[in-house]
Tab-separated table of C-alpha atoms in Angstrom:
chain	number	residue	atom	x	y	z
A	1	MET	CA	-22.938	1.632	29.503
A	2	GLN	CA	-20.287	-0.808	30.548
A	3	THR	CA	-16.879	-1.604	29.148
A	4	ASP	CA	-18.269	-4.454	27.022
A	5	ASP	CA	-20.647	-2.071	25.289
A	6	LEU	CA	-17.794	0.263	24.552
A	7	ILE	CA	-15.813	-2.642	23.078
A	8	ALA	CA	-18.720	-3.567	20.822
A	9	LEU	CA	-18.923	0.005	19.562
A	10	MET	CA	-15.238	0.098	18.838
A	11	ALA	CA	-15.436	-3.234	17.009
A	12	ALA	CA	-18.211	-1.804	14.844
A	13	ASP	CA	-15.916	1.116	14.122
A	14	ALA	CA	-13.044	-1.181	13.120
A	15	ARG	CA	-14.620	-2.402	9.889
A	16	LYS	CA	-12.716	0.118	7.865
A	17	PRO	CA	-9.098	-1.035	7.487
A	18	VAL	CA	-6.309	1.318	8.489
A	19	THR	CA	-4.413	2.805	5.536
A	20	PRO	CA	-0.737	1.854	5.171
A	21	PHE	CA	2.044	4.075	6.571
A	22	PRO	CA	-0.366	6.157	8.655
A	23	VAL	CA	2.203	8.068	10.701
A	24	THR	CA	4.517	8.892	7.806
A	25	ARG	CA	1.549	9.860	5.678
A	26	ARG	CA	0.079	12.251	8.227
A	27	ILE	CA	3.317	13.990	9.246
A	28	GLY	CA	4.660	13.950	5.698
A	29	LEU	CA	1.547	15.529	4.228
A	30	ALA	CA	1.523	18.225	6.918
A	31	ALA	CA	5.199	19.011	6.347
A	32	PHE	CA	4.669	19.066	2.568
A	33	ILE	CA	1.867	21.631	2.866
A	34	GLY	CA	4.074	23.588	5.265
A	35	ALA	CA	6.986	23.521	2.797
A	36	ILE	CA	4.793	24.831	-0.033
A	37	ALA	CA	3.540	27.573	2.286
A	38	SER	CA	7.077	28.640	3.260
A	39	LEU	CA	8.119	28.629	-0.401
A	40	VAL	CA	5.223	30.925	-1.264
A	41	ILE	CA	6.046	33.211	1.664
A	42	LEU	CA	9.717	33.307	0.640
A	43	VAL	CA	8.922	34.236	-2.961
A	44	LEU	CA	6.481	36.976	-1.931
A	45	TRP	CA	8.559	38.314	0.957
A	46	LEU	CA	12.259	38.015	0.106
A	47	GLY	CA	12.400	36.651	-3.425
A	48	VAL	CA	14.670	33.932	-4.769
A	49	ARG	CA	18.338	34.421	-5.632
A	50	ASP	CA	19.717	33.668	-9.086
A	51	MET	CA	19.391	29.897	-8.944
A	52	ALA	CA	21.366	29.199	-12.115
A	53	ALA	CA	24.410	30.827	-10.510
A	54	ALA	CA	23.673	29.364	-7.054
A	55	SER	CA	23.428	25.779	-8.208
A	56	ALA	CA	26.971	26.037	-9.581
A	57	LEU	CA	28.322	26.963	-6.133
A	58	PRO	CA	29.431	24.244	-3.708
A	59	SER	CA	28.428	26.510	-0.795
A	60	TYR	CA	24.783	26.376	-1.879
A	61	TRP	CA	24.805	22.587	-1.924
A	62	MET	CA	26.641	22.454	1.396
A	63	LYS	CA	23.882	24.487	3.063
A	64	THR	CA	21.089	22.564	1.374
A	65	LEU	CA	22.611	19.226	2.254
A	66	TYR	CA	23.092	20.213	5.910
A	67	THR	CA	19.583	21.582	6.461
A	68	SER	CA	17.803	18.807	4.595
A	69	ALA	CA	19.826	16.171	6.463
A	70	LEU	CA	18.775	17.792	9.746
A	71	ALA	CA	15.168	17.785	8.543
A	72	GLY	CA	15.487	14.090	7.669
A	73	ALA	CA	16.866	13.258	11.115
A	74	GLY	CA	14.113	15.369	12.693
A	75	PHE	CA	11.543	13.402	10.745
A	76	LEU	CA	12.950	10.068	11.965
A	77	VAL	CA	12.776	11.246	15.582
A	78	THR	CA	9.263	12.672	15.197
A	79	GLU	CA	7.934	9.544	13.507
A	80	ARG	CA	9.174	7.407	16.431
A	81	LEU	CA	7.913	9.801	19.111
A	82	CYS	CA	4.386	9.657	17.716
A	83	ARG	CA	4.284	5.947	18.494
A	84	PRO	CA	3.944	4.927	22.143
A	85	GLY	CA	6.831	2.807	23.387
A	86	ALA	CA	9.070	3.471	20.358
A	87	LYS	CA	12.596	4.804	20.888
A	88	PRO	CA	13.992	7.568	18.644
A	89	THR	CA	17.578	6.261	18.849
A	90	ASN	CA	18.318	6.144	15.094
A	91	GLY	CA	17.085	9.662	14.424
A	92	LEU	CA	19.045	11.137	17.340
A	93	ALA	CA	22.190	9.346	16.181
A	94	ALA	CA	21.671	10.668	12.640
A	95	MET	CA	21.182	14.187	14.025
A	96	THR	CA	24.395	14.020	16.042
A	97	ALA	CA	26.296	12.665	13.032
A	98	VAL	CA	25.040	15.454	10.736
A	99	PHE	CA	25.895	18.152	13.277
A	100	THR	CA	29.363	16.716	13.942
A	101	LEU	CA	30.166	16.507	10.214
A	102	MET	CA	29.102	20.123	9.737
A	103	LEU	CA	31.167	21.172	12.767
A	104	GLY	CA	34.177	19.450	11.205
A	105	ALA	CA	33.594	21.176	7.872
A	106	ALA	CA	33.203	24.578	9.532
A	107	VAL	CA	36.385	24.224	11.608
A	108	PHE	CA	38.304	22.986	8.579
A	109	GLN	CA	37.143	25.966	6.519
A	110	LEU	CA	37.924	28.463	9.304
A	111	MET	CA	41.472	27.116	9.628
A	112	SER	CA	42.165	27.974	6.012
A	113	THR	CA	40.582	31.423	6.363
A	114	SER	CA	42.812	34.466	6.807
A	115	GLU	CA	42.588	36.288	10.141
A	116	GLU	CA	40.721	39.312	8.821
A	117	GLY	CA	38.248	37.034	7.044
A	118	ILE	CA	37.196	35.196	10.221
A	119	GLY	CA	34.672	37.798	11.381
A	120	ASP	CA	33.016	37.758	7.993
A	121	ALA	CA	32.929	33.953	7.939
A	122	LEU	CA	31.275	33.817	11.351
A	123	LEU	CA	28.766	36.653	11.012
A	124	GLY	CA	28.366	37.196	7.273
A	125	SER	CA	26.112	40.170	6.596
A	126	THR	CA	22.769	38.688	7.645
A	127	TRP	CA	23.514	36.942	10.943
A	128	ASN	CA	20.997	38.977	12.912
A	129	SER	CA	18.076	38.281	10.584
A	130	CYS	CA	18.804	34.716	9.448
A	131	PRO	CA	17.466	32.750	12.480
A	132	TRP	CA	14.303	34.856	12.740
A	133	ARG	CA	13.543	34.470	9.060
A	134	ILE	CA	13.972	30.704	9.251
A	135	ALA	CA	11.642	30.545	12.246
A	136	ALA	CA	9.062	32.708	10.451
A	137	LEU	CA	9.196	30.474	7.364
A	138	ALA	CA	8.747	27.389	9.562
A	139	THR	CA	5.595	28.642	11.297
A	140	PRO	CA	2.980	27.214	8.874
A	141	GLY	CA	4.780	23.850	8.741
A	142	LEU	CA	4.956	23.647	12.519
A	143	PHE	CA	1.268	24.440	12.807
A	144	PHE	CA	0.207	21.737	10.322
A	145	CYS	CA	2.642	19.220	11.739
A	146	LEU	CA	1.441	19.619	15.327
A	147	LEU	CA	-2.149	19.520	14.113
A	148	SER	CA	-1.533	16.190	12.371
A	149	MET	CA	0.234	14.832	15.451
A	150	ARG	CA	-2.850	15.404	17.586
A	151	ARG	CA	-4.324	12.375	15.809
A	152	LEU	CA	-1.256	10.311	16.684
A	153	ALA	CA	-0.062	9.315	20.140
A	154	PRO	CA	3.029	11.160	21.399
A	155	THR	CA	3.581	10.066	25.002
A	156	ARG	CA	6.217	12.779	25.511
A	157	PRO	CA	4.468	15.893	24.185
A	158	ALA	CA	7.253	18.466	24.696
A	159	PHE	CA	9.936	16.211	23.216
A	160	ALA	CA	7.707	15.312	20.270
A	161	GLY	CA	6.906	19.002	19.719
A	162	ALA	CA	10.615	19.884	19.761
A	163	SER	CA	11.468	17.216	17.219
A	164	ALA	CA	8.600	18.355	14.994
A	165	GLY	CA	10.031	21.887	15.279
A	166	LEU	CA	13.434	20.605	14.242
A	167	PHE	CA	11.939	18.734	11.306
A	168	VAL	CA	9.974	21.682	9.899
A	169	GLY	CA	12.807	24.052	10.864
A	170	GLY	CA	15.163	22.007	8.677
A	171	ILE	CA	12.732	22.246	5.783
A	172	ALA	CA	12.250	25.986	6.290
A	173	ALA	CA	16.037	26.508	6.416
A	174	THR	CA	16.369	24.580	3.153
A	175	VAL	CA	13.764	26.856	1.594
A	176	TYR	CA	15.554	29.904	3.041
A	177	GLY	CA	18.725	28.695	1.278
A	178	LEU	CA	16.996	29.623	-2.003
A	179	TYR	CA	17.308	33.260	-0.931
A	180	CYS	CA	20.329	33.482	1.360
A	181	THR	CA	23.663	34.264	-0.320
A	182	GLU	CA	25.974	33.528	2.617
A	183	THR	CA	28.714	31.101	1.677
A	184	SER	CA	30.637	30.135	4.822
A	185	ALA	CA	30.199	26.794	6.549
A	186	ALA	CA	30.651	28.404	9.977
A	187	PHE	CA	27.816	30.844	9.253
A	188	THR	CA	25.543	27.967	8.286
A	189	LEU	CA	26.539	25.953	11.316
A	190	ILE	CA	25.882	28.788	13.767
A	191	TRP	CA	22.980	30.800	12.385
A	192	TYR	CA	21.039	28.217	10.435
A	193	THR	CA	21.276	25.867	13.396
A	194	CYS	CA	20.162	28.721	15.635
A	195	GLY	CA	17.058	29.259	13.489
A	196	ILE	CA	16.253	25.548	13.520
A	197	ALA	CA	16.808	25.384	17.291
A	198	LEU	CA	14.427	28.326	17.686
A	199	CYS	CA	11.782	26.301	15.823
A	200	ALA	CA	12.478	23.337	18.098
A	201	ALA	CA	12.037	25.530	21.196
A	202	VAL	CA	8.721	26.905	19.931
A	203	GLY	CA	7.717	23.337	19.024
A	204	ALA	CA	8.526	22.108	22.532
A	205	VAL	CA	6.334	24.735	24.198
A	206	ALA	CA	3.515	24.308	21.679
A	207	GLY	CA	3.752	20.516	21.846
A	208	TRP	CA	3.571	20.545	25.608
A	209	ARG	CA	0.341	22.537	25.364
A	210	LEU	CA	-1.251	20.958	22.296
A	211	LEU	CA	-0.210	17.327	22.174
A	212	ARG	CA	-1.992	16.093	25.297
A	213	TRP	CA	-4.489	13.325	24.736
B	1	MET	CA	-4.390	-6.841	16.191
B	2	VAL	CA	-3.182	-7.353	12.634
B	3	ARG	CA	-6.591	-8.678	11.623
B	4	GLY	CA	-8.338	-5.937	13.576
B	5	LEU	CA	-6.350	-3.301	11.700
B	6	ALA	CA	-7.340	-4.927	8.422
B	7	GLY	CA	-10.976	-4.402	9.350
B	8	ASP	CA	-11.877	-7.728	10.985
B	9	ASP	CA	-14.305	-6.550	13.664
B	10	ALA	CA	-14.579	-9.875	15.527
B	11	ALA	CA	-10.817	-10.085	15.935
B	12	HIS	CA	-10.733	-6.466	17.049
B	13	ALA	CA	-13.439	-7.092	19.674
B	14	GLU	CA	-11.567	-10.111	20.978
B	15	LEU	CA	-8.337	-8.175	21.242
B	16	LEU	CA	-10.028	-5.327	23.097
B	17	SER	CA	-11.801	-7.583	25.564
B	18	ARG	CA	-8.596	-9.483	26.291
B	19	MET	CA	-6.817	-6.157	26.726
B	20	SER	CA	-9.514	-5.021	29.137
B	21	ILE	CA	-8.687	-7.934	31.434
B	22	TYR	CA	-4.961	-7.180	31.418
B	23	LEU	CA	-5.585	-3.467	31.830
B	24	ARG	CA	-7.975	-3.968	34.746
B	25	ARG	CA	-5.338	-6.054	36.502
B	26	TYR	CA	-2.611	-3.531	35.703
B	27	PHE	CA	-4.519	-0.472	36.941
B	28	ALA	CA	-5.835	-2.274	40.009
B	29	ARG	CA	-2.250	-3.025	40.998
B	30	LYS	CA	-1.122	0.561	40.438
B	31	LEU	CA	-4.060	2.331	42.066
B	32	SER	CA	-5.163	1.805	45.615
B	33	SER	CA	-8.420	3.655	44.984
B	34	SER	CA	-11.904	2.512	44.087
B	35	ASP	CA	-12.998	0.132	41.353
B	36	ALA	CA	-14.710	2.944	39.514
B	37	ASP	CA	-11.387	4.731	38.961
B	38	VAL	CA	-9.849	1.538	37.634
B	39	GLU	CA	-12.743	0.977	35.253
B	40	ASP	CA	-12.548	4.586	34.029
B	41	LEU	CA	-8.894	4.140	33.218
B	42	VAL	CA	-9.594	0.825	31.480
B	43	GLN	CA	-12.225	2.483	29.291
B	44	GLU	CA	-10.063	5.512	28.552
B	45	THR	CA	-7.129	3.316	27.595
B	46	LEU	CA	-9.248	1.055	25.392
B	47	LEU	CA	-10.626	4.105	23.648
B	48	ALA	CA	-7.096	5.415	23.093
B	49	ILE	CA	-5.891	2.019	21.853
B	50	HIS	CA	-8.789	1.947	19.428
B	51	LEU	CA	-8.677	5.515	18.100
B	52	ARG	CA	-4.879	5.592	17.894
B	53	ARG	CA	-4.392	2.027	16.690
B	54	GLU	CA	-2.645	3.192	13.540
B	55	THR	CA	0.332	4.370	15.613
B	56	TRP	CA	1.271	0.779	16.352
B	57	ASP	CA	4.194	-0.241	14.156
B	58	HIS	CA	3.594	-3.741	12.652
B	59	LYS	CA	7.288	-4.507	12.909
B	60	GLU	CA	7.303	-3.948	16.680
B	61	PRO	CA	5.728	-6.185	19.338
B	62	PHE	CA	2.216	-5.163	20.336
B	63	THR	CA	2.486	-5.370	24.141
B	64	PRO	CA	5.043	-2.578	24.743
B	65	TRP	CA	2.935	-0.253	22.598
B	66	ALA	CA	-0.257	-0.969	24.522
B	67	TYR	CA	1.622	-0.814	27.811
B	68	ALA	CA	3.056	2.607	26.899
B	69	ILE	CA	-0.473	3.899	26.291
B	70	ALA	CA	-1.698	2.480	29.610
B	71	ARG	CA	1.241	4.065	31.406
B	72	TYR	CA	0.565	7.414	29.730
B	73	LYS	CA	-3.069	7.278	30.848
B	74	LEU	CA	-2.051	6.307	34.386
B	75	ILE	CA	0.420	9.206	34.676
B	76	ASP	CA	-2.221	11.511	33.224
B	77	GLN	CA	-4.589	10.354	35.952
B	78	PHE	CA	-2.010	11.004	38.668
B	79	ARG	CA	-1.435	14.503	37.316
B	80	ARG	CA	-5.162	15.264	37.327
B	81	ARG	CA	-5.478	13.985	40.876
B	82	ARG	CA	-2.661	16.180	42.073
B	83	ILE	CA	-4.299	19.194	40.481
B	84	ARG	CA	-7.612	18.313	42.029
B	85	ARG	CA	-6.067	17.778	45.433
B	86	ALA	CA	-4.249	21.101	45.220
B	87	GLU	CA	-7.505	22.991	44.726
B	88	PRO	CA	-8.536	25.023	47.764
B	89	ILE	CA	-11.262	23.462	49.838
B	90	GLU	CA	-14.475	25.274	49.003
B	91	ALA	CA	-17.099	26.320	51.543
B	92	ALA	CA	-18.640	23.665	53.758
B	93	GLU	CA	-21.551	23.053	51.399
B	94	GLY	CA	-19.164	20.923	49.373
B	95	LEU	CA	-19.106	18.448	52.233
B	96	PHE	CA	-22.800	17.762	51.986
B	97	SER	CA	-23.178	17.609	48.250
B	98	THR	CA	-23.378	14.095	46.882
B	99	ASP	CA	-19.839	14.079	45.485
B	100	ALA	CA	-20.955	15.928	42.370
B	101	ASP	CA	-17.422	16.849	41.317
B	102	ASP	CA	-16.230	13.317	41.607
B	103	THR	CA	-18.890	11.865	39.351
B	104	ALA	CA	-18.411	14.720	36.906
B	105	ALA	CA	-14.820	13.692	36.413
B	106	ARG	CA	-15.702	10.122	35.588
B	107	LEU	CA	-15.938	8.653	32.164
B	108	ASP	CA	-19.584	7.759	32.308
B	109	VAL	CA	-20.118	6.535	28.794
B	110	GLU	CA	-23.893	6.535	29.061
B	111	ARG	CA	-24.030	10.149	30.166
B	112	LEU	CA	-21.520	11.154	27.542
B	113	LEU	CA	-23.573	9.434	24.876
B	114	SER	CA	-26.610	11.484	25.831
B	115	GLY	CA	-24.856	14.519	24.381
B	116	ILE	CA	-24.556	12.921	20.952
B	117	PRO	CA	-27.146	13.733	18.255
B	118	ASP	CA	-30.187	11.415	18.254
B	119	ARG	CA	-29.648	9.669	14.938
B	120	GLN	CA	-26.051	8.766	15.738
B	121	ARG	CA	-27.041	7.482	19.151
B	122	GLN	CA	-29.780	5.361	17.635
B	123	VAL	CA	-27.316	3.676	15.300
B	124	LEU	CA	-24.955	3.019	18.213
B	125	ARG	CA	-27.720	1.470	20.252
B	126	ASP	CA	-28.935	-0.713	17.394
B	127	VAL	CA	-25.466	-1.992	16.673
B	128	ARG	CA	-24.728	-2.750	20.277
B	129	ILE	CA	-27.944	-3.585	22.063
B	130	GLU	CA	-30.077	-4.935	19.253
B	131	GLY	CA	-27.061	-6.702	17.795
B	132	LEU	CA	-27.808	-5.450	14.286
B	133	SER	CA	-25.065	-5.233	11.702
B	134	THR	CA	-24.020	-1.717	10.725
B	135	ARG	CA	-25.848	-2.225	7.440
B	136	ASP	CA	-29.184	-3.077	9.069
B	137	ALA	CA	-28.841	-0.321	11.640
B	138	ALA	CA	-28.124	2.084	8.836
B	139	ARG	CA	-31.178	0.987	6.870
B	140	LYS	CA	-33.338	1.389	9.956
B	141	ALA	CA	-32.112	4.927	10.556
B	142	GLY	CA	-32.466	5.720	6.861
B	143	MET	CA	-28.770	6.269	6.264
B	144	SER	CA	-26.314	4.657	3.895
B	145	GLU	CA	-23.964	2.071	5.393
B	146	SER	CA	-20.927	4.296	5.012
B	147	ALA	CA	-22.786	7.147	6.697
B	148	ALA	CA	-23.548	4.830	9.623
B	149	LYS	CA	-19.875	3.876	9.889
B	150	VAL	CA	-18.858	7.501	9.847
B	151	SER	CA	-21.485	8.129	12.503
B	152	VAL	CA	-20.102	5.419	14.797
B	153	HIS	CA	-16.609	6.761	14.286
B	154	ARG	CA	-17.670	10.334	15.006
B	155	SER	CA	-19.420	9.254	18.170
B	156	LEU	CA	-16.262	7.588	19.440
B	157	ARG	CA	-14.194	10.650	18.647
B	158	ALA	CA	-16.786	12.785	20.425
B	159	LEU	CA	-16.457	10.502	23.444
B	160	MET	CA	-12.703	10.996	23.388
B	161	ARG	CA	-13.068	14.778	23.257
B	162	ARG	CA	-15.526	14.726	26.131
B	163	VAL	CA	-13.157	12.688	28.226
B	164	ARG	CA	-10.479	15.267	27.568
B	165	ASP	CA	-12.727	18.226	28.308
B	166	ALA	CA	-14.042	16.598	31.486
B	167	ASN	CA	-10.456	16.554	32.723
């Protein structure tokens, strides 16, 4: 069969129109399923803190805002990287901006912290479990997200995998905020970011393996 | 492309055949090797353009998108070659075989199609060679029209998978 035959077959296949927002729909749906899965895991595994009290605390909203903003930036980058020839400039700029703002907030808060309080602000009481828990919560989301991206066309598989990891890591960290009672900005900056970066690293390796086409 | 995405098959065919000319020229310039390699890459890229057409953003120009896919396929080809070249030279019998490995690596659509279930292949043949519409081909094979469309689509996806596995 020659190229012309192949073209005729593909034309016959084109009679069904493509649905609108295909990339957003695929990645978004995968991440949504992943978020539900991490919520279920969180409730069964660690439980949820007293949300009525938490939602009155600025520290809760600070953490939620930071992690969901990172997830949003991760989504923008991922969406671009699934399209050949598209540049993820906006998403990367948003990511840098979010990180820099959080860095500013953390430094500002540390400067007004007393000397003996610094250690507590940096390490809290859960620093050694926080990143691992975030990564564990992100696993289902990462799996579904990479699976959906196999239908798309990432020309840089490791980079696309890393950004998908960052996206689902941000969501998982937001979900983890429903449990975690740490209050310091520095803690969030260091350990939450560490957990999300861990997801990005796993995503990069998995993407490099799985996103070839 | 816009009309092709909306389901206009004639426009889609025209786009693909125009692309095949550009792609053939592009790959011929980049590769010094045989025509068969060029044609394989053209077919692989067309298949990718078709099956991944939803990743083209309407707000962006079409050419850079298609070019990025062609480039990806070209680099992929180079990587495969390097791997193949790095393989140890097997015993001398390899010298006398009629380049079996080489043909195995090719995207031979006809051979690939032979692995597809009979009913699907029949629909493909009717649509292409007999020039029937999907509806008539479907009636002939005793399927509904939507089943025939799904069948064509599945066959193309199967082709894509085979290309990947062959590599």
